[in-house]
CSV table of C-alpha atoms in Angstrom, one decimal:
chain,number,residue,atom,x,y,z
A,1,MET,CA,-1.9,-8.0,-5.2
A,2,LEU,CA,-5.4,-8.4,-3.8
A,3,MET,CA,-5.9,-12.0,-5.3
A,4,ASP,CA,-3.0,-13.2,-3.9
A,5,ASN,CA,-3.9,-11.9,-0.4
A,6,LEU,CA,-6.5,-13.6,-0.6
A,7,GLU,CA,-5.3,-17.1,-1.7
A,8,LEU,CA,-2.8,-16.8,1.1
A,9,SER,CA,-5.6,-16.5,3.7
A,10,HIS,CA,-7.5,-19.7,2.8
A,11,LYS,CA,-4.5,-21.4,5.3
A,12,MET,CA,-5.0,-18.8,8.2
A,13,LYS,CA,-7.1,-19.3,11.7
A,14,VAL,CA,-9.0,-16.3,12.8
A,15,THR,CA,-9.5,-15.6,16.9
A,16,PRO,CA,-12.0,-12.7,17.7
A,17,SER,CA,-10.5,-10.8,20.7
A,18,THR,CA,-13.1,-7.9,20.7
A,19,SER,CA,-15.2,-6.8,18.2
A,20,TYR,CA,-12.1,-5.1,16.1
A,21,LEU,CA,-9.2,-6.9,17.4
A,22,TYR,CA,-8.4,-10.3,15.6
A,23,SER,CA,-5.6,-12.4,16.0
A,24,VAL,CA,-4.9,-14.2,12.9
A,25,LEU,CA,-2.7,-17.7,12.9
A,26,ASP,CA,-0.3,-17.7,9.9
A,27,LYS,CA,2.2,-20.5,9.5
A,28,GLY,CA,2.9,-20.5,13.3
A,29,LYS,CA,2.9,-16.8,13.5
A,30,GLN,CA,0.1,-14.7,15.5
A,31,ARG,CA,-0.6,-11.6,13.8
A,32,MET,CA,-2.9,-8.8,15.2
A,33,VAL,CA,-5.6,-6.8,12.8
A,34,PHE,CA,-7.4,-4.1,13.9
A,35,LEU,CA,-10.2,-3.4,11.5
A,36,LYS,CA,-11.3,0.0,13.4
A,37,ASP,CA,-7.8,1.5,12.4
A,38,ARG,CA,-7.1,-0.7,9.3
A,39,THR,CA,-4.1,-1.9,10.6
A,40,CYS,CA,-2.3,-5.2,10.8
A,41,SER,CA,1.1,-6.3,12.9
A,42,CYS,CA,2.4,-7.2,9.8
A,43,ARG,CA,2.3,-3.6,8.6
A,44,ARG,CA,1.3,-4.4,5.0
A,45,PHE,CA,-2.7,-3.4,5.4
A,46,GLN,CA,-1.3,0.1,6.7
A,47,LEU,CA,1.2,0.4,3.9
A,48,ASP,CA,-0.5,-0.6,1.0
A,49,GLU,CA,-3.7,0.5,2.3
A,50,LEU,CA,-5.6,-2.8,0.7
A,51,ALA,CA,-6.5,-5.7,2.8
A,52,CYS,CA,-3.4,-8.1,3.8
A,53,ALA,CA,-3.8,-11.5,3.7
A,54,HIS,CA,-4.5,-11.3,7.6
A,55,ALA,CA,-7.0,-9.2,7.2
A,56,TRP,CA,-8.5,-10.7,4.4
A,57,ALA,CA,-8.7,-13.9,6.5
A,58,VAL,CA,-10.7,-11.6,9.2
A,59,LEU,CA,-12.8,-10.0,6.6
A,60,LYS,CA,-13.5,-13.5,5.2
A,61,TYR,CA,-14.6,-14.8,8.9
A,62,LYS,CA,-16.8,-11.6,9.6
A,63,TYR,CA,-18.7,-12.0,6.0
A,64,ILE,CA,-17.4,-8.2,5.1
A,65,ASN,CA,-17.1,-7.2,1.7
A,66,HIS,CA,-13.0,-6.3,1.4
A,67,ILE,CA,-13.8,-3.1,-1.2
A,68,GLU,CA,-14.6,-1.2,2.6
A,69,TYR,CA,-11.2,-1.8,3.6
A,70,CYS,CA,-9.6,-1.0,0.3
A,71,SER,CA,-8.1,2.9,0.0
A,72,VAL,CA,-10.1,5.4,-2.8
A,73,TYR,CA,-6.5,5.7,-4.5
A,74,TYR,CA,-7.4,2.4,-6.1
A,75,THR,CA,-11.1,3.0,-7.4
A,76,ARG,CA,-11.7,4.1,-11.2
A,77,LYS,CA,-12.4,7.6,-10.2
A,78,TYR,CA,-9.0,8.2,-8.7
A,79,LEU,CA,-7.2,6.3,-11.3
A,80,LEU,CA,-8.9,8.9,-13.9
A,81,LYS,CA,-8.0,11.5,-11.5
A,82,THR,CA,-4.3,10.3,-12.4
A,83,TYR,CA,-4.5,11.3,-16.0
A,84,GLU,CA,-6.6,14.5,-15.6
A,85,ILE,CA,-3.8,17.1,-16.1
A,86,PRO,CA,-1.8,16.3,-19.7
A,87,ILE,CA,2.0,15.5,-19.2
A,88,TYR,CA,4.2,17.0,-21.7
A,89,PRO,CA,7.3,15.3,-23.1
A,90,VAL,CA,10.7,16.9,-22.1
A,91,PRO,CA,12.2,18.1,-25.3
A,92,ASP,CA,15.7,16.4,-26.9
A,93,GLU,CA,18.4,16.9,-24.2
A,94,SER,CA,20.5,18.7,-27.3
A,95,THR,CA,18.5,21.4,-27.2
A,96,TRP,CA,18.4,22.1,-23.5
A,97,GLU,CA,19.9,25.3,-22.4
A,98,ILE,CA,21.7,25.2,-19.3
A,99,PRO,CA,23.6,28.2,-17.4
A,100,VAL,CA,27.2,27.6,-16.9
A,101,GLU,CA,26.8,27.8,-13.4
A,102,VAL,CA,24.5,24.9,-13.1
A,103,LEU,CA,26.8,22.7,-15.4
A,104,ASN,CA,30.2,23.4,-13.1
A,105,GLU,CA,28.0,22.3,-10.3
A,106,LYS,CA,29.1,19.2,-8.6
A,107,VAL,CA,26.2,17.1,-6.9
A,108,LEU,CA,27.4,14.6,-4.4
A,109,PRO,CA,25.0,12.0,-2.8
A,110,PRO,CA,23.7,13.0,0.8
A,111,ASP,CA,26.5,12.1,3.6
A,112,VAL,CA,24.6,9.2,5.4
A,113,THR,CA,25.6,6.6,8.0
A,114,LYS,CA,24.2,3.3,7.3
A,115,THR,CA,22.5,1.5,10.2
A,116,ILE,CA,21.7,-2.2,10.8
């Protein structure tokens, strides 16, 4: 994902507004990157907690290492923590003992209204 964002950032033009706020022109669209809060108006920077293509453009413009703007959850240390606690497989379904009241329970999807 980082390499894809880096590749996309090559075609963007960066204009500083302040020391933390930057305007990035991407295919005729203007995006705003605020490095201090690690946000971008495209919202990918906040959602992925990785530098989006617009943030990459700013980081390259300022000669800043992108690692400083990646979440700690993408580090080796946190990846290894994921597997720290053993996860045991679920036994075969034929061996399950399910109470009758649970078997008779009818579960319906939530009642929601779709908004457009």
